[in-house]
PDB file of C-alpha atoms in Angstrom:
ATOM      1  CA  MET A1342       0.201  -0.106   0.091  1.00 91.00           C
ATOM      2  CA  VAL A1343       1.330   3.527  -0.972  1.00 93.00           C
ATOM      3  CA  SER A1344       0.339   6.813   0.695  1.00 97.00           C
ATOM      4  CA  LEU A1345       1.263   9.967  -1.349  1.00 97.00           C
ATOM      5  CA  GLU A1346       0.842  13.625  -0.189  1.00 98.00           C
ATOM      6  CA  THR A1347       0.913  16.756  -2.366  1.00 98.00           C
ATOM      7  CA  SER A1348       0.226  20.327  -1.407  1.00 98.00           C
ATOM      8  CA  ILE A1349       0.056  23.473  -3.343  1.00 98.00           C
ATOM      9  CA  ILE A1350      -0.798  27.208  -2.451  1.00 98.00           C
ATOM     10  CA  ILE A1351      -3.341  28.800  -4.796  1.00 97.00           C
ATOM     11  CA  GLN A1352      -4.217  32.452  -4.988  1.00 96.00           C
ATOM     12  CA  ALA A1353      -7.915  31.827  -4.907  1.00 95.00           C
ATOM     13  CA  PRO A1354     -10.577  31.586  -2.298  1.00 94.00           C
ATOM     14  CA  ILE A1355     -11.218  28.447  -0.597  1.00 96.00           C
ATOM     15  CA  GLU A1356     -14.621  27.820  -2.139  1.00 94.00           C
ATOM     16  CA  HIS A1357     -13.218  28.216  -5.660  1.00 93.00           C
ATOM     17  CA  CYS A1358     -10.524  25.814  -5.028  1.00 96.00           C
ATOM     18  CA  PHE A1359     -12.994  23.194  -3.494  1.00 97.00           C
ATOM     19  CA  ASP A1360     -15.379  23.410  -6.395  1.00 95.00           C
ATOM     20  CA  ALA A1361     -12.642  23.248  -9.149  1.00 95.00           C
ATOM     21  CA  ALA A1362     -11.333  20.194  -7.312  1.00 96.00           C
ATOM     22  CA  ARG A1363     -14.843  18.431  -7.580  1.00 96.00           C
ATOM     23  CA  ASN A1364     -15.871  19.681 -10.979  1.00 94.00           C
ATOM     24  CA  ILE A1365     -16.002  16.701 -13.248  1.00 94.00           C
ATOM     25  CA  SER A1366     -16.342  18.921 -16.588  1.00 91.00           C
ATOM     26  CA  LEU A1367     -12.863  20.624 -15.669  1.00 90.00           C
ATOM     27  CA  HIS A1368     -11.228  17.362 -14.676  1.00 89.00           C
ATOM     28  CA  PRO A1369     -10.153  16.229 -18.104  1.00 87.00           C
ATOM     29  CA  ARG A1370      -8.711  19.574 -18.899  1.00 87.00           C
ATOM     30  CA  THR A1371      -6.397  19.297 -15.906  1.00 88.00           C
ATOM     31  CA  VAL A1372      -4.912  15.943 -16.419  1.00 86.00           C
ATOM     32  CA  TRP A1373      -2.249  14.582 -18.823  1.00 78.00           C
ATOM     33  CA  LYS A1374      -3.658  14.951 -22.397  1.00 84.00           C
ATOM     34  CA  HIS A1375      -2.242  11.692 -23.391  1.00 83.00           C
ATOM     35  CA  THR A1376      -4.492   9.824 -20.974  1.00 84.00           C
ATOM     36  CA  ARG A1377      -7.524  11.196 -23.030  1.00 84.00           C
ATOM     37  CA  GLU A1378      -9.393  11.116 -19.710  1.00 88.00           C
ATOM     38  CA  GLN A1379     -13.181  11.494 -19.772  1.00 93.00           C
ATOM     39  CA  ALA A1380     -16.199  11.007 -17.611  1.00 93.00           C
ATOM     40  CA  VAL A1381     -18.496   8.212 -18.919  1.00 95.00           C
ATOM     41  CA  ALA A1382     -21.014   7.229 -16.262  1.00 95.00           C
ATOM     42  CA  GLY A1383     -22.400   8.666 -12.975  1.00 96.00           C
ATOM     43  CA  VAL A1384     -21.878  12.349 -12.724  1.00 96.00           C
ATOM     44  CA  THR A1385     -20.383  13.428 -16.087  1.00 95.00           C
ATOM     45  CA  ASN A1386     -20.410  17.083 -15.796  1.00 93.00           C
ATOM     46  CA  GLY A1387     -20.566  19.846 -13.181  1.00 92.00           C
ATOM     47  CA  PHE A1388     -20.020  19.456  -9.522  1.00 95.00           C
ATOM     48  CA  ILE A1389     -19.962  16.003  -7.817  1.00 96.00           C
ATOM     49  CA  GLU A1390     -21.533  15.845  -4.438  1.00 97.00           C
ATOM     50  CA  SER A1391     -21.454  13.558  -1.499  1.00 97.00           C
ATOM     51  CA  GLY A1392     -22.700  10.074  -2.156  1.00 97.00           C
ATOM     52  CA  GLN A1393     -22.452  10.378  -5.987  1.00 98.00           C
ATOM     53  CA  THR A1394     -20.201   8.287  -8.283  1.00 98.00           C
ATOM     54  CA  VAL A1395     -18.301   9.127 -11.416  1.00 98.00           C
ATOM     55  CA  THR A1396     -16.706   6.731 -13.837  1.00 97.00           C
ATOM     56  CA  PHE A1397     -13.745   7.880 -15.845  1.00 96.00           C
ATOM     57  CA  GLU A1398     -12.141   6.228 -18.732  1.00 94.00           C
ATOM     58  CA  ALA A1399      -8.512   6.939 -19.391  1.00 90.00           C
ATOM     59  CA  THR A1400      -5.341   5.492 -20.962  1.00 89.00           C
ATOM     60  CA  HIS A1401      -2.533   4.599 -18.567  1.00 81.00           C
ATOM     61  CA  PHE A1402       0.456   2.655 -19.694  1.00 81.00           C
ATOM     62  CA  GLY A1403      -1.108   1.918 -22.980  1.00 82.00           C
ATOM     63  CA  VAL A1404      -4.130   0.434 -21.699  1.00 84.00           C
ATOM     64  CA  ARG A1405      -7.661   2.121 -21.935  1.00 94.00           C
ATOM     65  CA  GLN A1406      -9.333   1.472 -18.502  1.00 94.00           C
ATOM     66  CA  ARG A1407     -12.342   2.650 -16.257  1.00 96.00           C
ATOM     67  CA  LEU A1408     -12.357   3.813 -12.619  1.00 95.00           C
ATOM     68  CA  THR A1409     -15.328   4.403 -10.655  1.00 97.00           C
ATOM     69  CA  SER A1410     -15.201   6.473  -7.441  1.00 97.00           C
ATOM     70  CA  GLU A1411     -17.854   7.480  -4.827  1.00 98.00           C
ATOM     71  CA  VAL A1412     -17.640  10.648  -2.824  1.00 98.00           C
ATOM     72  CA  THR A1413     -17.749   9.107   0.672  1.00 98.00           C
ATOM     73  CA  ALA A1414     -16.953  12.097   2.950  1.00 98.00           C
ATOM     74  CA  TYR A1415     -17.860  15.662   2.282  1.00 98.00           C
ATOM     75  CA  LYS A1416     -17.757  19.028   4.218  1.00 98.00           C
ATOM     76  CA  ARG A1417     -17.762  21.953   1.841  1.00 96.00           C
ATOM     77  CA  PRO A1418     -15.196  23.707   1.646  1.00 97.00           C
ATOM     78  CA  LEU A1419     -12.723  21.931   3.809  1.00 98.00           C
ATOM     79  CA  TYR A1420     -12.548  18.414   2.540  1.00 98.00           C
ATOM     80  CA  PHE A1421     -13.936  15.628   0.500  1.00 98.00           C
ATOM     81  CA  THR A1422     -12.917  12.053  -0.011  1.00 98.00           C
ATOM     82  CA  ASP A1423     -13.505   9.847  -2.986  1.00 98.00           C
ATOM     83  CA  GLU A1424     -12.863   6.012  -2.895  1.00 98.00           C
ATOM     84  CA  MET A1425     -12.527   3.678  -5.888  1.00 97.00           C
ATOM     85  CA  GLN A1426     -15.432   1.341  -6.221  1.00 98.00           C
ATOM     86  CA  SER A1427     -14.120  -0.451  -9.292  1.00 95.00           C
ATOM     87  CA  GLY A1428     -11.052  -0.227 -11.387  1.00 92.00           C
ATOM     88  CA  ALA A1429      -7.472  -1.370 -11.959  1.00 90.00           C
ATOM     89  CA  PHE A1430      -6.293  -0.830  -8.401  1.00 92.00           C
ATOM     90  CA  ARG A1431      -6.966  -3.181  -5.528  1.00 94.00           C
ATOM     91  CA  SER A1432      -8.124  -0.156  -3.360  1.00 96.00           C
ATOM     92  CA  MET A1433      -7.764   3.563  -3.862  1.00 96.00           C
ATOM     93  CA  THR A1434      -8.782   6.408  -1.572  1.00 98.00           C
ATOM     94  CA  HIS A1435      -8.205  10.139  -2.513  1.00 98.00           C
ATOM     95  CA  GLN A1436      -8.547  12.656   0.268  1.00 99.00           C
ATOM     96  CA  HIS A1437      -8.770  16.366  -0.471  1.00 98.00           C
ATOM     97  CA  TYR A1438      -8.213  19.144   2.049  1.00 99.00           C
ATOM     98  CA  PHE A1439      -8.574  22.728   1.850  1.00 98.00           C
ATOM     99  CA  SER A1440      -7.459  25.551   4.221  1.00 98.00           C
ATOM    100  CA  SER A1441      -7.804  29.242   3.797  1.00 97.00           C
ATOM    101  CA  ILE A1442      -4.780  31.461   4.031  1.00 96.00           C
ATOM    102  CA  ASP A1443      -5.849  35.041   4.648  1.00 89.00           C
ATOM    103  CA  HIS A1444      -8.961  34.764   2.527  1.00 85.00           C
ATOM    104  CA  GLU A1445      -7.119  35.425  -0.612  1.00 92.00           C
ATOM    105  CA  TYR A1446      -5.092  31.969  -0.729  1.00 98.00           C
ATOM    106  CA  THR A1447      -5.804  28.352  -0.489  1.00 98.00           C
ATOM    107  CA  GLN A1448      -3.649  25.426   0.642  1.00 98.00           C
ATOM    108  CA  MET A1449      -4.803  22.475  -1.427  1.00 98.00           C
ATOM    109  CA  LYS A1450      -3.620  19.283   0.026  1.00 99.00           C
ATOM    110  CA  ASP A1451      -4.116  15.751  -1.492  1.00 98.00           C
ATOM    111  CA  VAL A1452      -3.597  12.507   0.179  1.00 99.00           C
ATOM    112  CA  LEU A1453      -3.750   9.490  -2.193  1.00 97.00           C
ATOM    113  CA  ILE A1454      -3.760   5.929  -0.710  1.00 98.00           C
ATOM    114  CA  PHE A1455      -3.612   3.027  -3.174  1.00 96.00           C
ATOM    115  CA  GLU A1456      -2.952  -0.546  -3.337  1.00 94.00           C
ATOM    116  CA  ALA A1457      -2.106  -2.468  -6.569  1.00 91.00           C
ATOM    117  CA  PRO A1458      -3.513  -5.842  -7.135  1.00 91.00           C
ATOM    118  CA  PHE A1459      -1.384  -9.009  -8.073  1.00 88.00           C
ATOM    119  CA  GLY A1460       0.236  -9.672  -4.697  1.00 90.00           C
ATOM    120  CA  VAL A1461       4.108  -9.401  -4.680  1.00 91.00           C
ATOM    121  CA  LEU A1462       4.058  -8.300  -8.402  1.00 90.00           C
ATOM    122  CA  GLY A1463       1.589  -5.535  -7.456  1.00 85.00           C
ATOM    123  CA  LYS A1464       3.869  -4.427  -4.462  1.00 89.00           C
ATOM    124  CA  MET A1465       6.876  -4.223  -6.870  1.00 90.00           C
ATOM    125  CA  ALA A1466       5.001  -2.277  -9.343  1.00 86.00           C
ATOM    126  CA  GLU A1467       3.790   0.097  -6.526  1.00 83.00           C
ATOM    127  CA  ARG A1468       7.414   0.972  -5.620  1.00 89.00           C
ATOM    128  CA  TRP A1469       9.072   0.895  -8.802  1.00 92.00           C
ATOM    129  CA  VAL A1470       6.333   2.718 -11.019  1.00 91.00           C
ATOM    130  CA  LEU A1471       3.273   3.519  -9.571  1.00 91.00           C
ATOM    131  CA  GLU A1472       4.251   5.705  -6.712  1.00 94.00           C
ATOM    132  CA  SER A1473       6.151   8.160  -9.004  1.00 94.00           C
ATOM    133  CA  TYR A1474       3.589   7.965 -11.599  1.00 94.00           C
ATOM    134  CA  MET A1475       0.624   8.861  -9.372  1.00 94.00           C
ATOM    135  CA  LYS A1476       2.611  11.512  -7.532  1.00 97.00           C
ATOM    136  CA  ARG A1477       3.560  13.286 -11.042  1.00 96.00           C
ATOM    137  CA  PHE A1478      -0.074  12.801 -12.072  1.00 95.00           C
ATOM    138  CA  LEU A1479      -1.263  14.576  -8.840  1.00 96.00           C
ATOM    139  CA  GLU A1480       1.102  17.240  -9.042  1.00 98.00           C
ATOM    140  CA  HIS A1481       0.478  18.045 -12.755  1.00 97.00           C
ATOM    141  CA  ARG A1482      -3.379  18.329 -12.160  1.00 96.00           C
ATOM    142  CA  ASN A1483      -2.839  20.536  -9.034  1.00 97.00           C
ATOM    143  CA  GLU A1484      -0.655  22.857 -11.131  1.00 97.00           C
ATOM    144  CA  GLN A1485      -3.272  22.961 -13.919  1.00 94.00           C
ATOM    145  CA  LEU A1486      -6.000  23.802 -11.291  1.00 95.00           C
ATOM    146  CA  LYS A1487      -3.743  26.495  -9.912  1.00 96.00           C
ATOM    147  CA  GLN A1488      -3.248  28.059 -13.477  1.00 94.00           C
ATOM    148  CA  TRP A1489      -6.922  27.850 -14.114  1.00 92.00           C
ATOM    149  CA  LEU A1490      -8.195  29.190 -10.702  1.00 94.00           C
ATOM    150  CA  GLU A1491      -5.501  32.026 -10.944  1.00 94.00           C
ATOM    151  CA  SER A1492      -6.551  33.039 -14.354  1.00 90.00           C
ATOM    152  CA  GLY A1493      -9.794  34.391 -12.950  1.00 76.00           C
ATOM    153  CA  GLU A1494     -11.870  32.073 -15.262  1.00 73.00           C
ATOM    154  CA  PHE A1495     -13.428  30.178 -12.313  1.00 68.00           C
ATOM    155  CA  SER A1496     -16.117  32.741 -11.652  1.00 66.00           C
ATOM    156  CA  LYS A1497     -17.731  32.223 -14.968  1.00 63.00           C
ATOM    157  CA  ILE A1498     -18.380  28.447 -14.392  1.00 60.00           C
ATOM    158  CA  ARG A1499     -19.230  28.861 -10.623  1.00 57.00           C
ATOM    159  CA  SER A1500     -22.099  31.018 -11.451  1.00 51.00           C
ATOM    160  CA  MET A1501     -23.713  28.665 -13.952  1.00 45.00           C
ATOM    161  CA  ASP A1502     -24.932  26.108 -11.415  1.00 42.00           C
ATOM    162  CA  ASN A1503     -23.341  22.787 -12.762  1.00 48.00           C
ATOM    163  CA  ASN A1504     -23.167  23.905 -16.393  1.00 49.00           C
ATOM    164  CA  TYR A1505     -19.700  23.847 -17.972  1.00 42.00           C
ATOM    165  CA  ILE A1506     -18.482  26.616 -20.040  1.00 41.00           C
ATOM    166  CA  ASP A1507     -15.415  26.278 -22.226  1.00 41.00           C
ATOM    167  CA  THR A1508     -13.236  29.105 -21.296  1.00 41.00           C
ATOM    168  CA  GLY A1509     -10.799  28.710 -23.796  1.00 40.00           C
ATOM    169  CA  LEU A1510      -7.834  28.268 -21.486  1.00 40.00           C
ATOM    170  CA  ILE A1511      -5.200  26.065 -23.145  1.00 35.00           C
ATOM    171  CA  ILE A1512      -4.093  23.535 -20.743  1.00 33.00           C
TER     172      ILE A1512
END
């Protein structure tokens, strides 16, 4: 089992950061392009809420795969947790934490805990490949969220009540 932690400071209100992190429409624009990630079931656009699920389809290591997660803990705007219900991992829990810094900045922290399948081979894959891959994946997504939030475009999407607006921001 691997536990990763990332943290980033974003110049945006805590509510904006919280909402951006749970915005399913924005998600594909903030992950690596080569994964061609998209929401295909459950909540497929707008903001995911407590008790809801989303299924993402993406290509990782040359394999097209699906991962379904459910939001199992939720306290706006401080934290939410999503847990894998089905997918390539034996288990995966992603905790998202937000703390306000002087009302102008937000610290966004991710804790990702996962376990690969396949026993000893899975343990080797965790340490040799998956740990660094997943950390880079999270760091890239967080940098993209930061860029998007600090561009000021978030106010457009937030006011539309779960409707996605293509901001034209190139990510």
